[in-house]
XYZ file of C-alpha atoms in Angstrom:
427
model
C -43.434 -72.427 6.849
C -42.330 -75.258 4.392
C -42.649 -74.217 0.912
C -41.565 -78.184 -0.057
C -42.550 -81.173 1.926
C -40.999 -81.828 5.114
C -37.437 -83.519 4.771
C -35.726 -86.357 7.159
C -34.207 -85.022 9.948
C -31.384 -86.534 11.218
C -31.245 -85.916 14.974
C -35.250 -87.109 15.197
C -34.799 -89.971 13.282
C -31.796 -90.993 15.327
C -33.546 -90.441 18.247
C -37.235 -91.468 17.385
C -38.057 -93.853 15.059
C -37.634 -97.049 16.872
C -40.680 -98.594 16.045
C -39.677 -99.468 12.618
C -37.452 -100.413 10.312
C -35.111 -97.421 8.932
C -37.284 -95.528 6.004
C -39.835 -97.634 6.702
C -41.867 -95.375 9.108
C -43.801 -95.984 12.419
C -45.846 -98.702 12.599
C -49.855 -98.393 12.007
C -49.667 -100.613 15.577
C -48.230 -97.555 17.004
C -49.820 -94.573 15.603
C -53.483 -95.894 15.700
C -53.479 -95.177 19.294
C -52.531 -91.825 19.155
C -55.058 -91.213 16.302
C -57.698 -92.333 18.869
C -56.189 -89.786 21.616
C -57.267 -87.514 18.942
C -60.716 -88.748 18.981
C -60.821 -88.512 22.431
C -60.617 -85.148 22.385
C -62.510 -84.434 19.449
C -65.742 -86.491 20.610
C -65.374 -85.149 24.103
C -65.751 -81.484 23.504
C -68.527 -81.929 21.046
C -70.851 -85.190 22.467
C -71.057 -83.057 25.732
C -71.254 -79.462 23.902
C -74.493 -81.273 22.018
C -75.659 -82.915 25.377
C -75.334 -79.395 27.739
C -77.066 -77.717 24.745
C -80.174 -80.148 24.685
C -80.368 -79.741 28.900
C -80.494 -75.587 28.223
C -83.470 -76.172 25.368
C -85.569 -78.308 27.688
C -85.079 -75.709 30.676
C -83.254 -78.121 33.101
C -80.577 -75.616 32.282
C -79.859 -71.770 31.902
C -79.021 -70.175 29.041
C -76.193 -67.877 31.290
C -75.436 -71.735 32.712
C -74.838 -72.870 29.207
C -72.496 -70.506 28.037
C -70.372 -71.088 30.983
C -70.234 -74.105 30.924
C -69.084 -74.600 27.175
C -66.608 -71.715 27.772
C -64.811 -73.219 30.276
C -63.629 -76.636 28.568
C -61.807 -74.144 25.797
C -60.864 -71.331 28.374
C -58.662 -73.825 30.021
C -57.138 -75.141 26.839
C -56.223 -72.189 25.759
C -54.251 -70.936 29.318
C -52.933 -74.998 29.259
C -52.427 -76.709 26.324
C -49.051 -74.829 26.491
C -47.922 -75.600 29.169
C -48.851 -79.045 28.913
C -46.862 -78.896 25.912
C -43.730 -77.785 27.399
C -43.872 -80.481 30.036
C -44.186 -83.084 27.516
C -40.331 -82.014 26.066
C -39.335 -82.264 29.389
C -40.924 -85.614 31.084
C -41.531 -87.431 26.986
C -44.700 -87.003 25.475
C -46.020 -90.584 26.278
C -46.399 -89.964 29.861
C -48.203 -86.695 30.039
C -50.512 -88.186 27.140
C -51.637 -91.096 29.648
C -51.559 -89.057 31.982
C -54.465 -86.904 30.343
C -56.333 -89.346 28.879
C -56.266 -91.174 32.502
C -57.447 -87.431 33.911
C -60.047 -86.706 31.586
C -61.923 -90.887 32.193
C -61.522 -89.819 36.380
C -63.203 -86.420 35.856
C -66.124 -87.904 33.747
C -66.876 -90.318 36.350
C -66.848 -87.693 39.093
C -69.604 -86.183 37.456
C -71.711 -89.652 37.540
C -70.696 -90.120 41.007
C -71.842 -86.537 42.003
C -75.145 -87.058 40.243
C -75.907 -90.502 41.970
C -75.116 -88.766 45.118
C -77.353 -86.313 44.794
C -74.656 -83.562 45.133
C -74.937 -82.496 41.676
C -79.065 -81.662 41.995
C -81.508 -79.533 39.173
C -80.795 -76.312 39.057
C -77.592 -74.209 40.813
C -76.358 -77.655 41.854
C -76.333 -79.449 38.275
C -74.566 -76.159 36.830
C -71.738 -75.932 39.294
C -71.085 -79.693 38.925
C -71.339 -79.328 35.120
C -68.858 -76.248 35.225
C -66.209 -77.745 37.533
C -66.081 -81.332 35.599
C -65.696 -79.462 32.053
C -63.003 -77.535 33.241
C -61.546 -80.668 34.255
C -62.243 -82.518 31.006
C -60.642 -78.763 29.389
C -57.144 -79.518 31.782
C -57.109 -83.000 30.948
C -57.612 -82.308 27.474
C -54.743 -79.751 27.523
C -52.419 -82.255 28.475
C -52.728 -84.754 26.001
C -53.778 -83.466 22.504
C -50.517 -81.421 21.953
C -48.814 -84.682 23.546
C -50.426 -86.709 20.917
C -49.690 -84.286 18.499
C -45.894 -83.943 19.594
C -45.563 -87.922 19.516
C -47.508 -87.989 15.700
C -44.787 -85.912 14.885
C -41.396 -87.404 16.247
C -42.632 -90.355 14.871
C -43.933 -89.159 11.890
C -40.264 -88.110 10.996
C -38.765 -88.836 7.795
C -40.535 -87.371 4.832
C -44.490 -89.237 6.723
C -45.564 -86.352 8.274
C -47.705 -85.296 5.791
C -49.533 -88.741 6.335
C -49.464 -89.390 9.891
C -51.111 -85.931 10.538
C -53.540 -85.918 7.670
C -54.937 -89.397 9.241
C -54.149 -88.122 13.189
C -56.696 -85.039 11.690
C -59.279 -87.558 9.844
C -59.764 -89.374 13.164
C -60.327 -85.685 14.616
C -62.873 -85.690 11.689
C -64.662 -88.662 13.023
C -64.716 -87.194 16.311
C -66.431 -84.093 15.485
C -69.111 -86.451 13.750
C -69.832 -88.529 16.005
C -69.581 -86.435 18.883
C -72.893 -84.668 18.313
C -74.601 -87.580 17.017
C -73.797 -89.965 19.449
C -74.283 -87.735 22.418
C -77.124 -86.640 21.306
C -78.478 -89.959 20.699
C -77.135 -91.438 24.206
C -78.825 -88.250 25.990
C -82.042 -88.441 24.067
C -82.089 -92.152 25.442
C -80.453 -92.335 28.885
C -79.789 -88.323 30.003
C -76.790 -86.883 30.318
C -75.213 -88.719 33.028
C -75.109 -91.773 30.719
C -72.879 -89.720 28.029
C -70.079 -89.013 31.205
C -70.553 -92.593 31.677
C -69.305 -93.352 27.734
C -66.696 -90.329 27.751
C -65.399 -92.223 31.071
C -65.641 -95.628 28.950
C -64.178 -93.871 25.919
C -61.067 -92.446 27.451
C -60.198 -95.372 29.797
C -59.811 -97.632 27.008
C -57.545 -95.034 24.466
C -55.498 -95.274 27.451
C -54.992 -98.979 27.620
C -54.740 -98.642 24.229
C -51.840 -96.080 24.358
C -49.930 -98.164 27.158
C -49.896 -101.495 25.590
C -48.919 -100.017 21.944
C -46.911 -96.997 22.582
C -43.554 -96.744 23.219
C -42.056 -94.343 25.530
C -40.176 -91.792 23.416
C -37.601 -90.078 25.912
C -37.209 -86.368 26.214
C -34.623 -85.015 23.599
C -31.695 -82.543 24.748
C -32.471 -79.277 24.984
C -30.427 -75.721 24.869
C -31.105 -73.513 27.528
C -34.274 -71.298 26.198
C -35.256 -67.842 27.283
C -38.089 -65.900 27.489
C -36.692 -63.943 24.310
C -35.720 -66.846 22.240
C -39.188 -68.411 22.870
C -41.149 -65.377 21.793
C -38.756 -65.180 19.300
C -39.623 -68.382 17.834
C -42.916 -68.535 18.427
C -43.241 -64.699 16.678
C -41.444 -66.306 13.242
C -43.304 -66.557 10.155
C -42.279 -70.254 10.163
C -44.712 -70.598 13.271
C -47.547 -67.740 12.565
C -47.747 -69.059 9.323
C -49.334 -72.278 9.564
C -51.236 -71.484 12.994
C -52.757 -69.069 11.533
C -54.124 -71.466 8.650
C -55.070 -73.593 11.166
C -57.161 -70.902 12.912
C -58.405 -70.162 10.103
C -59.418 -73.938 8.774
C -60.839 -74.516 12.855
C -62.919 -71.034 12.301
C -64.261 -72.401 9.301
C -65.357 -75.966 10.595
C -67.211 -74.518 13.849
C -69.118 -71.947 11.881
C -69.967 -74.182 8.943
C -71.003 -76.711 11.591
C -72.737 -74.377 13.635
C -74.424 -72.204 11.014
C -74.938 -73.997 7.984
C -78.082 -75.835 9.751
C -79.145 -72.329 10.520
C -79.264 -71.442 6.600
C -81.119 -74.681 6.109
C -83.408 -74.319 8.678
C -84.293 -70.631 7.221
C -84.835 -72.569 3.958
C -87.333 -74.920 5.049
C -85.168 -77.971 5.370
C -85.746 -80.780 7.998
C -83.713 -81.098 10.870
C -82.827 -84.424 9.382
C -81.894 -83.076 5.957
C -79.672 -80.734 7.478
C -78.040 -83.323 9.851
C -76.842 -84.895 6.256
C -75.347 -81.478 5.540
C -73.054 -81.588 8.158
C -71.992 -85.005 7.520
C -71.417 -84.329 4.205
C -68.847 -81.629 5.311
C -67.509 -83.982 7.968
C -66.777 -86.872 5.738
C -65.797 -84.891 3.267
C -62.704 -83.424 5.528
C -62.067 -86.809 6.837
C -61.530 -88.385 3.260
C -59.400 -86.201 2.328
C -56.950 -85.373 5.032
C -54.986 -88.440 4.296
C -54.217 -88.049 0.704
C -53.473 -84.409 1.101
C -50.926 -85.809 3.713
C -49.462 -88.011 1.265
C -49.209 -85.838 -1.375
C -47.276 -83.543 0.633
C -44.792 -85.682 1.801
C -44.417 -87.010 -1.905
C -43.491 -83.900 -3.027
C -46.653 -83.325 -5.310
C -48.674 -80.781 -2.779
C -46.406 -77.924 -1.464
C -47.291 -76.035 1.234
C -48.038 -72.884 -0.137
C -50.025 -74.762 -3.026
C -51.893 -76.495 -0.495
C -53.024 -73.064 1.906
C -54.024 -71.196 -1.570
C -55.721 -74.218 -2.629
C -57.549 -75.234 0.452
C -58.126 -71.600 1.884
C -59.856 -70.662 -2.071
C -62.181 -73.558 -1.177
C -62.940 -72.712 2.222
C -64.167 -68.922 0.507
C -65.726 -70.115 -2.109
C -67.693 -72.776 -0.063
C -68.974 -69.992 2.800
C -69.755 -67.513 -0.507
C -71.667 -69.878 -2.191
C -73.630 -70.545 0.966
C -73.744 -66.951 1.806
C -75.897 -65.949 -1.783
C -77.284 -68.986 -2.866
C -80.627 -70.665 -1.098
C -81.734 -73.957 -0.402
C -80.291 -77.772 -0.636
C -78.625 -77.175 -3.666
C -76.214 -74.660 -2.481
C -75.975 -76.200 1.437
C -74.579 -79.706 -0.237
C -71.945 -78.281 -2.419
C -71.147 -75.958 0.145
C -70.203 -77.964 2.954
C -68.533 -80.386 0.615
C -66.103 -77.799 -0.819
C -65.365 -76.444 2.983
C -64.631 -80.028 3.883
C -62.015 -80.217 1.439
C -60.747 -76.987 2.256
C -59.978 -77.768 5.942
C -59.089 -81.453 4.854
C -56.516 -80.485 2.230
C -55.142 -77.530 4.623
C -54.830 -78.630 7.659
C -52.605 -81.612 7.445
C -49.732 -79.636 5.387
C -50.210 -77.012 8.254
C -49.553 -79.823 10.762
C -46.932 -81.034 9.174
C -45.203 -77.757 8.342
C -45.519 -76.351 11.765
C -43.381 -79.924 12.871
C -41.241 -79.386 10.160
C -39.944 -75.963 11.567
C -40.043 -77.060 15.059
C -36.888 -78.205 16.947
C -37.421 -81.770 17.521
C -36.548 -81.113 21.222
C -39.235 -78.611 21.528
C -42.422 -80.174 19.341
C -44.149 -80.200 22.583
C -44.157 -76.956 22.908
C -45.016 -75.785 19.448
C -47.658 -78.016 19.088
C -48.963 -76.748 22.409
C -48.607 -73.676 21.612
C -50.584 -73.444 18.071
C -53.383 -75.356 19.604
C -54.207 -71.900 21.193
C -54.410 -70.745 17.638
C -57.058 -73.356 16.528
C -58.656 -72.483 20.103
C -58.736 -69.010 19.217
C -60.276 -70.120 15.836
C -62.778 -72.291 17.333
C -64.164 -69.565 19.290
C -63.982 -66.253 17.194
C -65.319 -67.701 14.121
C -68.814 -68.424 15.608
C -68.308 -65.089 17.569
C -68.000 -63.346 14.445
C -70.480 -64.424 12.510
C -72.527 -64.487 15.104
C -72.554 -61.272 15.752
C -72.364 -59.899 12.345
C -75.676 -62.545 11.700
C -77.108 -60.540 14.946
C -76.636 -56.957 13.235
C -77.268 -57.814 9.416
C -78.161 -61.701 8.549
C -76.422 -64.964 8.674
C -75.328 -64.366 5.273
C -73.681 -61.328 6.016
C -72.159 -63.254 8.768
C -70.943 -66.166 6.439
C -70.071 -63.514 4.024
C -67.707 -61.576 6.325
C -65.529 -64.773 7.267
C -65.447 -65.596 3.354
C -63.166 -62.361 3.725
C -61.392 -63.001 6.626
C -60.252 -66.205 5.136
C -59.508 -65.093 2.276
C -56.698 -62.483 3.870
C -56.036 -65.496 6.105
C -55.043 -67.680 3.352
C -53.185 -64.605 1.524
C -50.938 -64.323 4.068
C -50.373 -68.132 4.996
C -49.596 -68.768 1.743
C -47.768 -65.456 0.223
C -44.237 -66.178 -1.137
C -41.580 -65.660 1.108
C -37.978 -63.672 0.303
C -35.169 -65.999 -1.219
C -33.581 -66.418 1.823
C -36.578 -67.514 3.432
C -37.400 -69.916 1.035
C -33.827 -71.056 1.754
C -34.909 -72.298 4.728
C -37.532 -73.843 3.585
C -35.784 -75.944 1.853
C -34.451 -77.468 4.779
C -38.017 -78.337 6.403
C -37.710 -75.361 8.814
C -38.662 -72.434 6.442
């Protein structure tokens, strides 16, 4: 990983920056799009996470049901987003991202049409349809975030990426707000079937969005790759370093999301009070993510500055909620983990695209999304079942730790030959 801020390379910005003038960077035209792909995604998996977990509380829906049905969506990112990946470097990004996004507005629908139909009935019925259309929304998913991500950073070449990903990770950010309080307003209002209905809506019109304002970006030439240069590449610090930061930064926005409300519940906060927790985090990491990006790429915010920084937040945030009680802790606790992630994750982005052959940025990007997957879903495990055998603070208290190596090792200082390569953008 990139010790300095990513440099111009010359064979992507021969080959990829033809939406703008030379130096002058994509278009906003052009990237906006692909910041609402990212949306897409991020609003999906949550509005309907928030939705299937309101049908389980009101008994239309098993608790066995529920888990299922939430594991699914990131069991088959994890097995695809890979793959999906790797087929992006070979077809061009733009076409398996439309591609997706087209996917993931079909399989919403089928689960409206399976409902009116009657197919998709209380009980047995509703769970198998709920299952099978997740899994969908999971494979269509898998196909066009690491696109997005792979196009956000071809075109982000040049000394931007820093920017392009820290505001391709803010509209993540809004995503993950609005996700559970829109769906759980439209499903308080209209039922479930409505929020497929707006996830249909949502997707169909990123991509109309994406084919009117993004330009096809044709697959680079590759070298033959093997089996053993693959793992070889994908086993180099340049690669493990930053996706495992952004496991770690993932782990630390699901459980601060998840169990934060739990803390302020225990304290005798309203539901509404800690609704404005969690925003607080969210906005917090969406602010941020932009001008950590641009500090990065200015040469002000190095890499490993930005893990130590941003990972000694992230532990000192889930430590301070972990011992102290009560409103006045929960506030400046979830502000101080939103600028963790918001100041890490970017510079991870960008780093990780930095080291990555331009040819095979699908790939990579595809292939560290596993890592935040991974992130996503031991995080809450952990804590959970630390919280299950001590308390929630022990739980919150016990990531705190694992972060803290985490960031250690994302951000130790590498041998001088390492940092040699750094200094090329591929270190």
């Amino acid at each position: 990983m990139a010790d300095t801020p990513a440099q111009p390379d010359d064979r992507e910005r021969t080959g990829d920056d033809t939406s703008a003038p030379a130096g002058a960077g994509p278009r906003i035209a052009v990237l906006a799009p692909l910041y609402g792909a990212g949306f897409v995604t991020a609003f999906g998996a949550h509005a309907v996470a928030t939705g299937v977990g309101t049908e389980a509380g009101s008994g239309q829906l098993s608790l066995l049901a529920l888990g299922l049905v939430l594991a699914v969506y990131d069991g088959a990112e994890v097995l695809l987003k890979p793959v999906f990946g790797a087929l992006a470097d070979r077809w061009g990004p733009r076409p398996v991202l439309l591609g997706g996004l087209a996917a993931f507005a079909l399989v919403s629908l089928v689960y409206v049409l399976a409902v009116l139909t009657g197919a998709a009935r209380a009980g047995a019925g509703a769970a198998v349809a709920l299952t099978l259309v997740r899994l969908g929304q999971g494979a269509a998913a898998s196909a066009f975030s690491p696109a997005a991500g792979a196009m956000v950073g071809r075109l982000g070449a040049g000394g931007r990426r820093g920017r392009v990903f820290g505001s391709y990770g803010a509209w993540k950010g809004l995503g993950y707000t609005a996700g559970p309080l829109l769906g759980g307003v439209v499903v308080a209002l209209a039922g479930l079937t409505a929020l497929f209905v707006v996830l249909a809506a949502v997707a169909t019109a990123a991509t109309v969005w994406v084919a009117l304002r993004v330009p096809a970006l044709p697959p680079l030439p590759r070298e033959r790759q093997t089996v053993v240069d693959l793992a070889r590449r994908l086993g180099a610090p340049a690669f493990l370093r930053p996706t495992a930061a952004l496991a770690g930064t993932t782990a630390a926005l699901s459980v601060a999301v998840g169990f934060l409300p739990v803390q302020g519940i225990a304290a005798g906060l309203s539901p509404i009070v800690v609704g404005a927790v969690v925003a607080c985090l969210a906005l917090s990491s969406t602010l941020v993510q932009p001008q950590a990006g641009r500090a990065h790429d200015r040469g002000k915010l190095s890499a490993r500055a930005a893990l130590a920084v941003g990972f000694t937040l992230l532990v000192a945030g889930f430590v301070l909620a972990a011992t102290v009680t009560g409103i006045v802790a929960l506030v400046p606790a979830a502000i101080v983990i939103g600028l963790g992630v918001g100041i890490a994750t970017p510079v991870a982005f960008a780093s990780l695209a930095a080291s990555s052959p331009p040819e095979r940025l699908g790939q990579t990007m595809g292939s560290a999304e596993v890592g935040r997957e991974l992130g996503d879903a031991g995080g809450p495990l952990l804590v959970g079942a630390v919280a299950a055998a001590a308390s929630v603070a022990a739980g919150l208290g016990t990531l705190a730790a694992v972060l803290a190596a985490i960031g250690i090792a994302s951000a130790a200082r590498r041998s001088p030959a390492r940092r040699g390569e750094a200094a090329d953008g591929r270190g």
